[in-house]
mmCIF file of C-alpha atoms and ligand atoms in Angstrom:
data_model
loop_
_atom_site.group_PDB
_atom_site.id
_atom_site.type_symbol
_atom_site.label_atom_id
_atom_site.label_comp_id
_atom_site.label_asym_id
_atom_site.label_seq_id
_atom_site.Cartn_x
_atom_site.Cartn_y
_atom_site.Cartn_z
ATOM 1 C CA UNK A 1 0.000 0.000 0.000
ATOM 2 C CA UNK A 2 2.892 2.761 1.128
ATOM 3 C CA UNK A 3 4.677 1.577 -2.090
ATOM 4 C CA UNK A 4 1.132 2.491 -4.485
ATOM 5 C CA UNK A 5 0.509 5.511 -3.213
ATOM 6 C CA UNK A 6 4.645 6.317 -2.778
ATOM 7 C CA UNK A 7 4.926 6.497 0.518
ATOM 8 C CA UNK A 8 7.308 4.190 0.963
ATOM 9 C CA UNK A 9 10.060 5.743 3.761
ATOM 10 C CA UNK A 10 13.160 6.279 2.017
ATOM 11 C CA UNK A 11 14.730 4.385 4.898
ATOM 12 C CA UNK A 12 13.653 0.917 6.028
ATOM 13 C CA UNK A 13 14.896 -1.807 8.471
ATOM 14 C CA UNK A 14 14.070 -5.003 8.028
ATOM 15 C CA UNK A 15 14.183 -7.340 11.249
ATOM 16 C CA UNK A 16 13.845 -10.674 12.128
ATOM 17 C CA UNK A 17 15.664 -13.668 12.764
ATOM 18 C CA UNK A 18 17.384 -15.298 9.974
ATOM 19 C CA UNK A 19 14.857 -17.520 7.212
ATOM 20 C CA UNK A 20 12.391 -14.811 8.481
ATOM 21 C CA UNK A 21 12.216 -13.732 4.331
ATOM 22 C CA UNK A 22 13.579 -10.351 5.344
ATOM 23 C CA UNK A 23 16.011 -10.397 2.034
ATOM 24 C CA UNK A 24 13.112 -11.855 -0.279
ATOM 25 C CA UNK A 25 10.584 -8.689 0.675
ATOM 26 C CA UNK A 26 13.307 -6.607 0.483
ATOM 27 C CA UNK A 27 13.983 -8.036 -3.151
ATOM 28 C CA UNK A 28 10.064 -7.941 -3.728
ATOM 29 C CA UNK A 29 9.924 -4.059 -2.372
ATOM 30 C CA UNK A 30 12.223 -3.585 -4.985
ATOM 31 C CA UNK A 31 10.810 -5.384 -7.752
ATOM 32 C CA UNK A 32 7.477 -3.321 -6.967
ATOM 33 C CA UNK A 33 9.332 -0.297 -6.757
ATOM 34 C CA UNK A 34 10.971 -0.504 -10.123
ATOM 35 C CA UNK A 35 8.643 -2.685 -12.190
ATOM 36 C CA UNK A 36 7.969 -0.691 -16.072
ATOM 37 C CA UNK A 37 4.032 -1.760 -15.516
ATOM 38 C CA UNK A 38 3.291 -1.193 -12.152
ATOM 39 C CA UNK A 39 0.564 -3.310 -11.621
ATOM 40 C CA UNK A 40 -2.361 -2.358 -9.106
ATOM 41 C CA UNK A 41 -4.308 -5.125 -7.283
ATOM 42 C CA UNK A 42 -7.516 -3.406 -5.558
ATOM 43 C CA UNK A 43 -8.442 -5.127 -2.882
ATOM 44 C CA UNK A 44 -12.148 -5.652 -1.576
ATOM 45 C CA UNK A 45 -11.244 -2.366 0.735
ATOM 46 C CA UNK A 46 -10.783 -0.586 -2.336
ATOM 47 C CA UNK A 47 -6.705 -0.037 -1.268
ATOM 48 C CA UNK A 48 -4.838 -0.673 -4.128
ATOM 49 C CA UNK A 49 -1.707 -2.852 -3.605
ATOM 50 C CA UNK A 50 1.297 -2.087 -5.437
ATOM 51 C CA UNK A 51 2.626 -5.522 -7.113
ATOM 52 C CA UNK A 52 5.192 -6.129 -9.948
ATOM 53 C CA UNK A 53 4.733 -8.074 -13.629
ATOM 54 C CA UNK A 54 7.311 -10.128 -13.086
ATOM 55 C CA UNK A 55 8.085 -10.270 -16.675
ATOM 56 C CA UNK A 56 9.812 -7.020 -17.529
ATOM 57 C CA UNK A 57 12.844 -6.276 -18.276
ATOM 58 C CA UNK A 58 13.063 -4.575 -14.529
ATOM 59 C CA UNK A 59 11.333 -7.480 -13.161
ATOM 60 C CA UNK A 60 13.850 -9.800 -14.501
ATOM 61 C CA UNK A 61 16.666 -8.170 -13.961
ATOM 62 C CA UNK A 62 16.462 -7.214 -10.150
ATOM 63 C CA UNK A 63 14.904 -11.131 -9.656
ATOM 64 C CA UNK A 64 18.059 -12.547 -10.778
ATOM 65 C CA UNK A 65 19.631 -11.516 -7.384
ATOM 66 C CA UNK A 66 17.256 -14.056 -5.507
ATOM 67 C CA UNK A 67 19.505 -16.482 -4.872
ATOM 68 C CA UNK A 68 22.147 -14.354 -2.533
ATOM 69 C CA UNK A 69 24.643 -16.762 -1.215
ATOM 70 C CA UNK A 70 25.237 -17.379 -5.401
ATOM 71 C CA UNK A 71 25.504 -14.243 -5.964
ATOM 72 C CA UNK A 72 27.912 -13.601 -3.255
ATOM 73 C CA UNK A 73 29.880 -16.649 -3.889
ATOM 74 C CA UNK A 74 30.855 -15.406 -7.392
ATOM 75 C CA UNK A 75 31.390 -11.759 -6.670
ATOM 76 C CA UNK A 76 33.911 -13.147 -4.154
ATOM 77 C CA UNK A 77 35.190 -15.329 -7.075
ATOM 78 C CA UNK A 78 35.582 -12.878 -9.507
ATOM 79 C CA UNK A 79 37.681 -10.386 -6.477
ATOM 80 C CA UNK A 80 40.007 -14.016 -6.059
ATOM 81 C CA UNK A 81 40.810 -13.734 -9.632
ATOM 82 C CA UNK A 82 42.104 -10.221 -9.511
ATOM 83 C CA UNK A 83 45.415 -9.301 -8.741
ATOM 84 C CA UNK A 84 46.511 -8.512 -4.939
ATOM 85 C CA UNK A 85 46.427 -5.063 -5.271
ATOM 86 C CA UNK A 86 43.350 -4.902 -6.910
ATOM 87 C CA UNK A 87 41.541 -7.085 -4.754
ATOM 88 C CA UNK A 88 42.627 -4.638 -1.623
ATOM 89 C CA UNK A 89 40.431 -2.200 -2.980
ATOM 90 C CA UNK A 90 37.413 -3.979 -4.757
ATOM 91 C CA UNK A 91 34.566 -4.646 -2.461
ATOM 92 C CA UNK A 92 31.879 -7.053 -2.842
ATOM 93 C CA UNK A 93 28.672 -5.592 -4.270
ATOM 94 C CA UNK A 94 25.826 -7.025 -6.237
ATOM 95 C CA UNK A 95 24.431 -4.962 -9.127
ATOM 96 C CA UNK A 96 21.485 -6.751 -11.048
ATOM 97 C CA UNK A 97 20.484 -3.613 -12.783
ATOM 98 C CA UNK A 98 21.785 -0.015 -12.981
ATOM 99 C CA UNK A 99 19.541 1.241 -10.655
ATOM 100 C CA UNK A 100 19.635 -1.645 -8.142
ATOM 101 C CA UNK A 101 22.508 -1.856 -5.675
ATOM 102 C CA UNK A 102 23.278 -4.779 -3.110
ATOM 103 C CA UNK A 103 25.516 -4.774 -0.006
ATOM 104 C CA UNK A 104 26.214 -7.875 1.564
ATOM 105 C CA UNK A 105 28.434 -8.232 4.393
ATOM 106 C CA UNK A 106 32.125 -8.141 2.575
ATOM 107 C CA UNK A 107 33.812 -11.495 3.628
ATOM 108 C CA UNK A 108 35.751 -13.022 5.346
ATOM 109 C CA UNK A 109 35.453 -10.542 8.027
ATOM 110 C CA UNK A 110 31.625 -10.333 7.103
ATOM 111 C CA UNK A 111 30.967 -6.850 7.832
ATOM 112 C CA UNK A 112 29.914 -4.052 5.332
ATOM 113 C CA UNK A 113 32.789 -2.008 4.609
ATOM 114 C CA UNK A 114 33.447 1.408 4.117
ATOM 115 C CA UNK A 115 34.292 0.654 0.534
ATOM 116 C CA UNK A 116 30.944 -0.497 0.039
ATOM 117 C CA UNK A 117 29.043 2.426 1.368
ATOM 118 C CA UNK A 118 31.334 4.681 -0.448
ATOM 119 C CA UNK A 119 30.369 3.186 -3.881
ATOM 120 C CA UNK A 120 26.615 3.560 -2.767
ATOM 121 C CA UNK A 121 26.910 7.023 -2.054
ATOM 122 C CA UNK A 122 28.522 7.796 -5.150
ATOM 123 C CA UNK A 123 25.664 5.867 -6.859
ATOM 124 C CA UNK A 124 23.132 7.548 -5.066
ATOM 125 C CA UNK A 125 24.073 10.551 -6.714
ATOM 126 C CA UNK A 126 23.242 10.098 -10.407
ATOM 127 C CA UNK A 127 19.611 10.086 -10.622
ATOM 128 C CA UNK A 128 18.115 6.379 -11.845
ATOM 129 C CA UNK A 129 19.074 5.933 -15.073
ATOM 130 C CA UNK A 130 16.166 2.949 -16.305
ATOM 131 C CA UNK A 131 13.817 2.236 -13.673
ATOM 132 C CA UNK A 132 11.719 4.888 -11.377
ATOM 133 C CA UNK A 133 14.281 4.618 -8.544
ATOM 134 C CA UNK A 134 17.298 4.278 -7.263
ATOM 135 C CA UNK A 135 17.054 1.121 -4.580
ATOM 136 C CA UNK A 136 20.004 0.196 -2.072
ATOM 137 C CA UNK A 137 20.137 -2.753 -0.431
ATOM 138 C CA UNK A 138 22.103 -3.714 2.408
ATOM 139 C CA UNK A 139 21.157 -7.640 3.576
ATOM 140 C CA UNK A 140 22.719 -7.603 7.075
ATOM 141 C CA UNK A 141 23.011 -4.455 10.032
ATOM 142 C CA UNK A 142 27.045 -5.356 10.509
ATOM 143 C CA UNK A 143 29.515 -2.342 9.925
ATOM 144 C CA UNK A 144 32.898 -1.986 10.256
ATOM 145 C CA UNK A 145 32.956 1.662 12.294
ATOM 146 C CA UNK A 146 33.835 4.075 9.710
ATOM 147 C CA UNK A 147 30.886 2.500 7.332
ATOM 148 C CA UNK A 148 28.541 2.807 9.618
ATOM 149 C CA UNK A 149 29.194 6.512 10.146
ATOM 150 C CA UNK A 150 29.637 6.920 6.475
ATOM 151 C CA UNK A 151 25.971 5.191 5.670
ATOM 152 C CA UNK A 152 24.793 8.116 8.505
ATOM 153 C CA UNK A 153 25.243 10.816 5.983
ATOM 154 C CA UNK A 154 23.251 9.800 2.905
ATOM 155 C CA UNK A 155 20.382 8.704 5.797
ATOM 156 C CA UNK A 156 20.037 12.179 6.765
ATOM 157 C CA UNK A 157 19.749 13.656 3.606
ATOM 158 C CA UNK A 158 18.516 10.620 1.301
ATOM 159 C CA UNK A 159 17.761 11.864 -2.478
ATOM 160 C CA UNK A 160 14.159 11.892 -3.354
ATOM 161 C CA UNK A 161 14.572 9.078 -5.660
ATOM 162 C CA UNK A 162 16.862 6.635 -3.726
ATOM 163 C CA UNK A 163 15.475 4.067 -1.028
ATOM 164 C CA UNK A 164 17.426 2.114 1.681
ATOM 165 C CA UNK A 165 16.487 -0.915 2.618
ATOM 166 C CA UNK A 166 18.262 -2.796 5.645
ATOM 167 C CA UNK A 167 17.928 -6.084 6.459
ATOM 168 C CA UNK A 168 18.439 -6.560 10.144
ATOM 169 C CA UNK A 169 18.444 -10.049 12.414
ATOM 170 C CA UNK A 170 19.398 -7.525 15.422
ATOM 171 C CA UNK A 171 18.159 -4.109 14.742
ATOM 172 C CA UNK A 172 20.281 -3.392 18.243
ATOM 173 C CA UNK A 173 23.480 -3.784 16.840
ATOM 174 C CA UNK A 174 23.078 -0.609 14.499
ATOM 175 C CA UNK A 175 24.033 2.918 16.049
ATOM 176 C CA UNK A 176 20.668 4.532 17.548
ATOM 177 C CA UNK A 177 21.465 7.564 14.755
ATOM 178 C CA UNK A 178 20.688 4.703 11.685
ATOM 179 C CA UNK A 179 17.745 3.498 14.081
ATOM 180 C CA UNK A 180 16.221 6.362 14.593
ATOM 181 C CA UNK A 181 16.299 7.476 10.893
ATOM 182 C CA UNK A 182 14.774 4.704 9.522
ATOM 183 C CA UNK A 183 11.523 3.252 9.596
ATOM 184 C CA UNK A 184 11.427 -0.300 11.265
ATOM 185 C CA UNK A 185 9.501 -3.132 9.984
ATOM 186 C CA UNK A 186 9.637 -6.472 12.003
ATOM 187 C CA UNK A 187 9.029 -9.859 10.222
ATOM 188 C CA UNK A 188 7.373 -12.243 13.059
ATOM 189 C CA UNK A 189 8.181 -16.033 13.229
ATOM 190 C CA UNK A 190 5.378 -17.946 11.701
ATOM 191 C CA UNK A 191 3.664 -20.974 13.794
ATOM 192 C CA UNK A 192 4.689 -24.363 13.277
ATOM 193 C CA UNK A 193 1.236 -25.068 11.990
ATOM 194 C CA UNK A 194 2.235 -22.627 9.053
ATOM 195 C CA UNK A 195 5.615 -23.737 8.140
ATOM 196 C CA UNK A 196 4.028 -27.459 8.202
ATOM 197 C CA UNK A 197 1.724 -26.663 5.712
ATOM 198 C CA UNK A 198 3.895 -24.609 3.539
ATOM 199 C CA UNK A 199 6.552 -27.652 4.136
ATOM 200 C CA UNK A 200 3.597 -30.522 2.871
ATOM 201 C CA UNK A 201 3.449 -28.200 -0.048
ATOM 202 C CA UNK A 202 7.137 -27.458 -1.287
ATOM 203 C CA UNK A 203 8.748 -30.692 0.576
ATOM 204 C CA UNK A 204 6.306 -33.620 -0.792
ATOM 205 C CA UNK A 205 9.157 -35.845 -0.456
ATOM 206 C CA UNK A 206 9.479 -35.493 3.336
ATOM 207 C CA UNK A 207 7.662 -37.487 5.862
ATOM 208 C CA UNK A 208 4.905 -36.258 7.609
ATOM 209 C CA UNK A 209 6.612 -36.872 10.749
ATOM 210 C CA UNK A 210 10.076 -35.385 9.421
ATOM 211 C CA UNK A 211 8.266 -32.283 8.077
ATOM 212 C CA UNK A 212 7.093 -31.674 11.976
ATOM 213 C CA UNK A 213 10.851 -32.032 13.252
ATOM 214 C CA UNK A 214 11.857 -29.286 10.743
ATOM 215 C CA UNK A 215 9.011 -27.041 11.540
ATOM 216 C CA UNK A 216 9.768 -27.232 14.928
ATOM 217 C CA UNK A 217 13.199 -26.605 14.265
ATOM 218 C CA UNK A 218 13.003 -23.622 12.249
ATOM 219 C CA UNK A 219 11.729 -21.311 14.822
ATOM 220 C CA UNK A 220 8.886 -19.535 12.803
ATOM 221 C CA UNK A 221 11.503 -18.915 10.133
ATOM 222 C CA UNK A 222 10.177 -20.049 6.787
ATOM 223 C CA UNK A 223 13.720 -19.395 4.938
ATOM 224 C CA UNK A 224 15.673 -21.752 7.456
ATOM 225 C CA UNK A 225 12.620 -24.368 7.050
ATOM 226 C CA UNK A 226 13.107 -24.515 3.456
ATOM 227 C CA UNK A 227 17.088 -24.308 3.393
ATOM 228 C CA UNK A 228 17.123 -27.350 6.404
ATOM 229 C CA UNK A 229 19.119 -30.087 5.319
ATOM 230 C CA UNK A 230 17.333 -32.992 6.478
ATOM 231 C CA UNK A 231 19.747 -35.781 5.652
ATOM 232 C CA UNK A 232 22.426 -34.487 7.472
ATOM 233 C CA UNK A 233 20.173 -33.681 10.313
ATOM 234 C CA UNK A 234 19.207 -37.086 10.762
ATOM 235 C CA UNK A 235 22.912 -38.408 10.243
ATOM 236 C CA UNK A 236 24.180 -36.154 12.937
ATOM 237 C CA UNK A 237 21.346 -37.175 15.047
ATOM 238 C CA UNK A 238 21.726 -40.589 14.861
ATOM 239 C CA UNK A 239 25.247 -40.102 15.751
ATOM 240 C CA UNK A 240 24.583 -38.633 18.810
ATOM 241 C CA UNK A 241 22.134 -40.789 19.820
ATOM 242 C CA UNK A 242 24.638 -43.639 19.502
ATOM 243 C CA UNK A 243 26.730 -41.884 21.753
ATOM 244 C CA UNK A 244 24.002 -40.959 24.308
ATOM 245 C CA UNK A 245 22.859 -44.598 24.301
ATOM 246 C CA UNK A 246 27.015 -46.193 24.685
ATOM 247 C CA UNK A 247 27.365 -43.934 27.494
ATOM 248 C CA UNK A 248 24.192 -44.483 28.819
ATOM 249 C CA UNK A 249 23.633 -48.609 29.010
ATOM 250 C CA UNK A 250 26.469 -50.290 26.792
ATOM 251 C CA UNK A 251 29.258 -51.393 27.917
ATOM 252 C CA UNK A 252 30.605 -52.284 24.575
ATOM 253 C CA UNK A 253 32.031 -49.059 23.104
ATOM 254 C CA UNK A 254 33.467 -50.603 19.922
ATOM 255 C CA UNK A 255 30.132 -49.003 17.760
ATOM 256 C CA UNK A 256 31.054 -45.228 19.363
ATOM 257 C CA UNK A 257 34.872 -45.566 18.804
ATOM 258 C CA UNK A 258 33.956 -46.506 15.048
ATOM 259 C CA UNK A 259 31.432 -43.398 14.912
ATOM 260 C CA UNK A 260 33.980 -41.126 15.986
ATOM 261 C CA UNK A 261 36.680 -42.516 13.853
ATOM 262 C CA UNK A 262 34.578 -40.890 10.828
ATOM 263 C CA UNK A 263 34.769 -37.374 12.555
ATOM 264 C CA UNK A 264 38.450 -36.614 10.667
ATOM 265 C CA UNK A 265 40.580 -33.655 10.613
ATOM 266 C CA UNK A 266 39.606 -31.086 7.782
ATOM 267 C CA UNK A 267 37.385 -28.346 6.757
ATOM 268 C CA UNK A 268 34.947 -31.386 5.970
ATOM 269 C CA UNK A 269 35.371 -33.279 9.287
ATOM 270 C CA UNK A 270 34.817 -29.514 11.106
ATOM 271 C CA UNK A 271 31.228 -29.241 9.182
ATOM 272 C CA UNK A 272 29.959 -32.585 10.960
ATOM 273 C CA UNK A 273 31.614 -32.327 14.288
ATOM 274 C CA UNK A 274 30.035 -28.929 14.529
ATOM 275 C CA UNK A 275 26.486 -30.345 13.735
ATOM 276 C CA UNK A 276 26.585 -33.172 15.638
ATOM 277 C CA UNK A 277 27.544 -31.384 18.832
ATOM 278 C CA UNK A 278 24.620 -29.027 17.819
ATOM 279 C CA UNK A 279 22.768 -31.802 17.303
ATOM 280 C CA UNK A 280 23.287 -33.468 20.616
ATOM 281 C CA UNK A 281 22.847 -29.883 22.502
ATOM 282 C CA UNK A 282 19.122 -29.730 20.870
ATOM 283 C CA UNK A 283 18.680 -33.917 22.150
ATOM 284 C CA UNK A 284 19.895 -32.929 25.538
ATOM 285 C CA UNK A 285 17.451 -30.069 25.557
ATOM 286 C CA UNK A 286 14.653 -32.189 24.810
ATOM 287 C CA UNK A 287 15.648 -34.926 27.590
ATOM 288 C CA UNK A 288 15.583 -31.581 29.787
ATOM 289 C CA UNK A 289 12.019 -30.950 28.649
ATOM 290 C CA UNK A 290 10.809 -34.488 28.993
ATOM 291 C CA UNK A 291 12.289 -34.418 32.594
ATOM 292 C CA UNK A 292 10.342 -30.675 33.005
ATOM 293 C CA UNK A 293 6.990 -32.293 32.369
ATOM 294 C CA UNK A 294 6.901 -30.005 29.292
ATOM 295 C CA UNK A 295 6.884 -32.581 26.210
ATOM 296 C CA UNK A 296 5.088 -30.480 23.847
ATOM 297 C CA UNK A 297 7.481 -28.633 23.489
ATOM 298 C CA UNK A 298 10.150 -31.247 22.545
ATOM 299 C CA UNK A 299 11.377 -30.798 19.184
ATOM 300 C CA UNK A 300 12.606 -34.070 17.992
ATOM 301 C CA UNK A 301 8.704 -35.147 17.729
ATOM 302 C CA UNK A 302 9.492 -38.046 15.250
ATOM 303 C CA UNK A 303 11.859 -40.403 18.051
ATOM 304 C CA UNK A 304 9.463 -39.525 20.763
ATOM 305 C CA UNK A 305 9.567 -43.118 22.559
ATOM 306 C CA UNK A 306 13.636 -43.294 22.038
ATOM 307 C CA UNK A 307 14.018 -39.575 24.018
ATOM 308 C CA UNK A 308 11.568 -40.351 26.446
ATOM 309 C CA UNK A 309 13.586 -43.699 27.414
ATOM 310 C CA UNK A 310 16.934 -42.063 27.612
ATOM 311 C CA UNK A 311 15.284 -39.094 29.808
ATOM 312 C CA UNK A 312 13.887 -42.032 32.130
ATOM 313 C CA UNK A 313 17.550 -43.489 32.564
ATOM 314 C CA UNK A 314 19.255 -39.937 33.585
ATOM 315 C CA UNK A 315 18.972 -37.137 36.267
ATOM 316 C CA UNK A 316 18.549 -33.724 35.799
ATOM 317 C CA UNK A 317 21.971 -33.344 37.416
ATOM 318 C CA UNK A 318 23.231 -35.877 34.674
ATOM 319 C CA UNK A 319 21.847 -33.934 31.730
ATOM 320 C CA UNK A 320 23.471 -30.715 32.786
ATOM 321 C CA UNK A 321 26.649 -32.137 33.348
ATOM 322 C CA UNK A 322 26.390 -33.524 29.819
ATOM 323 C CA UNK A 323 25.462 -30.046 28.786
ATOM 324 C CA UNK A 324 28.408 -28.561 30.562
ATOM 325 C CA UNK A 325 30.694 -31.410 28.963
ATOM 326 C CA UNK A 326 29.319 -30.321 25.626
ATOM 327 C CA UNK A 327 30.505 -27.145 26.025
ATOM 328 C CA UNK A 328 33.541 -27.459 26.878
ATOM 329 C CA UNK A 329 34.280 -30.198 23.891
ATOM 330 C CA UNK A 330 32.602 -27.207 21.504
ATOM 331 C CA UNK A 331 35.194 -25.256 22.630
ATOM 332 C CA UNK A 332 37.673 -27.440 22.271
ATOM 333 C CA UNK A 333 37.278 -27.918 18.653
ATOM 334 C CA UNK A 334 37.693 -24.349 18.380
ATOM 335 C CA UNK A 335 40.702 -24.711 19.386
ATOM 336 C CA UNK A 336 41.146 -27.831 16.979
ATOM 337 C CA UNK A 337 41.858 -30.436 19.013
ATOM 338 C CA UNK A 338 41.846 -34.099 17.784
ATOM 339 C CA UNK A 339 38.286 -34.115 16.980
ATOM 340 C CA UNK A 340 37.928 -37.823 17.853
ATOM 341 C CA UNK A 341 39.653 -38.165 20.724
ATOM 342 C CA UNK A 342 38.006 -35.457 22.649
ATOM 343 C CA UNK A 343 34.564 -37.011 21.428
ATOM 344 C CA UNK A 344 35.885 -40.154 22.743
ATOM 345 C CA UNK A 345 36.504 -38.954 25.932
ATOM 346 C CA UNK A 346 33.535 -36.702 26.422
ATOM 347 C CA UNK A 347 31.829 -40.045 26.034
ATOM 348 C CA UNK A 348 33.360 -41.776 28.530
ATOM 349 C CA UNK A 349 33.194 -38.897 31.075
ATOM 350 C CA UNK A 350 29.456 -39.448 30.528
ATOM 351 C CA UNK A 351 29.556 -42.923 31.435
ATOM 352 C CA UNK A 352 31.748 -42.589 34.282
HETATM 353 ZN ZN1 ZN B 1 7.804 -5.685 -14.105
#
């Protein structure tokens, strides 16, 4: 509605946790924004809701950024291929039309650079040159100091024909000054009930009872639902289940030690040690639930019967000693030690 009758703030946050779709309405602002045929839907109130064609040249153009981490991944590419010196000074920005510009935090250190706000002021100062506006796009609220302060300057005084949009999980991490000139809008988390139903729809492969565990999961966020990698979910899972279960009743340890033999060394081996601790933190959660006499809000929903027998064979005390353990193996790895071994051991400290 602000965008039909153009009063659209020139400023915008976006916030919500991540998978909340804050990028994709920021990319469908956009698109209705700049679209040649701005379409009109009236609705029954007689409003009329701005809307884009979808097929224009505008349209198809600024659409062709929907798949961020892609586009990201080959900016970055095309910076590796450049010489040293010229990769010192060439920032990562995304540019699927003239008038459209995105800033996503500039890796590896994953903030938004000065370099980056620089090139959007300078942009900002040529009127649009094919579509009705100038749009700016900045998909995450972390600055490096100076960019922050620089981004300050164009938000006081923002051209008549440029719009901001920033995408925000934490809208407190920005300086109050950006805050306070910008509108907020907050994207909520959507029930599970929701994100079930919009899972039986795009995820007919799934079980039923596996399309519950990731709606539970996801935390209202439809993005992280859709991106959840089920597979290696229920890999890690079953992992640490195994090593619940060898500390818990078997004596025989020979299946663990053969699990953690697969965790190697590596940028590969790093990936699933990481998710299988996660893993196990979200199982020891829900034995902590079970033990709370609040099971509806267990998450693993599809081994029901499995969790509730390990919760019956532990203590409170014993679960938050795991917990503790867990922690300190987590931060172990960080420090990369022998990823095995220390799972090893972390297992046998729960037995003992
Ligand atoms: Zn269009």
């Amino acid at each position: 509605m602000a965008v039909a009758s153009g009063r659209l703030p020139h400023s915008l946050i976006l916030a919500g946790p991540q998978g909340a779709g804050k990028y994709t309405l920021a990319l469908m602002l956009t698109l209705a924004l700049e679209c040649e045929r701005q379409p009109r839907e009236l609705w029954s109130t007689g409003q009329s809701l701005a809307s884009y064609c979808g097929v224009c040249s505008n349209c198809t153009r600024i659409a062709s950024a929907i798949d961020l981490p892609a586009q990201v991944e080959a900016a970055v590419a095309a910076r590796e291929a450049l010489t040293s010196t010229e990769q010192k000074d060439t920032r990562v920005l995304i540019q699927p039309h003239p008038d459209v510009l995105i800033l996503p935090p500039d890796p590896p250190q994953l903030l938004i650079k000065l370099g980056q706000v620089r090139s959007l002021i300078q942009s900002s100062q040529y009127l649009p040159a094919e579509a009705p506006r100038k749009v700016f796009l900045l998909t995450a609220a972390s600055f490096m100091k100076e960019a922050a302060n620089s981004l300050l300057k164009i938000l006081e005084e923002p051209p008549d024909y440029a719009h901001l949009i920033l995408c925000a999980e934490n809208p407190g991490e920005l300086l109050p000054t950006i805050r306070s000139r910008c509108a907020l809008v907050r994207l909520g988390a959507l029930p599970i009930e929701d994100l079930e139903m919009m899972l039986a729809d795009r995820r007919p492969d799934w079980q039923p009872a596996h399309r519950t565990l990731v709606a539970r999961l996801a935390q209202g966020a439809a993005g992280r639902a859709l991106s959840f990698h089920l597979p290696e979910y229920i890999a890690a899972r079953t992992d640490a289940l195994l090593l619940l279960r060898s500390a818990l009743t078997d004596p025989d340890h020979t299946p663990l030690f053969k699990m953690t033999e697969t965790y190697r060394a590596g940028a590969e081996g790093q990936l699933k040690t990481t998710s299988l601790l996660r893993t196990l933190g979200l199982v020891l959660e829900d034995l902590l639930l079970l033990q709370a006499g609040t099971p509806e809000l267990v998450r693993n929903t599809d081994i029901r019967p499995e969790l509730e027998s390990l919760a019956a064979a532990v203590s409170f005390a014993w679960i938050e000693n795991a917990s503790r353990g867990l922690d300190q193996v987590t931060s172990g790895m960080r420090r990369n030690l022998l990823r095995n071994l220390s799972l090893d051991a972390f297992a046998a400290s729960l037995a003992g």
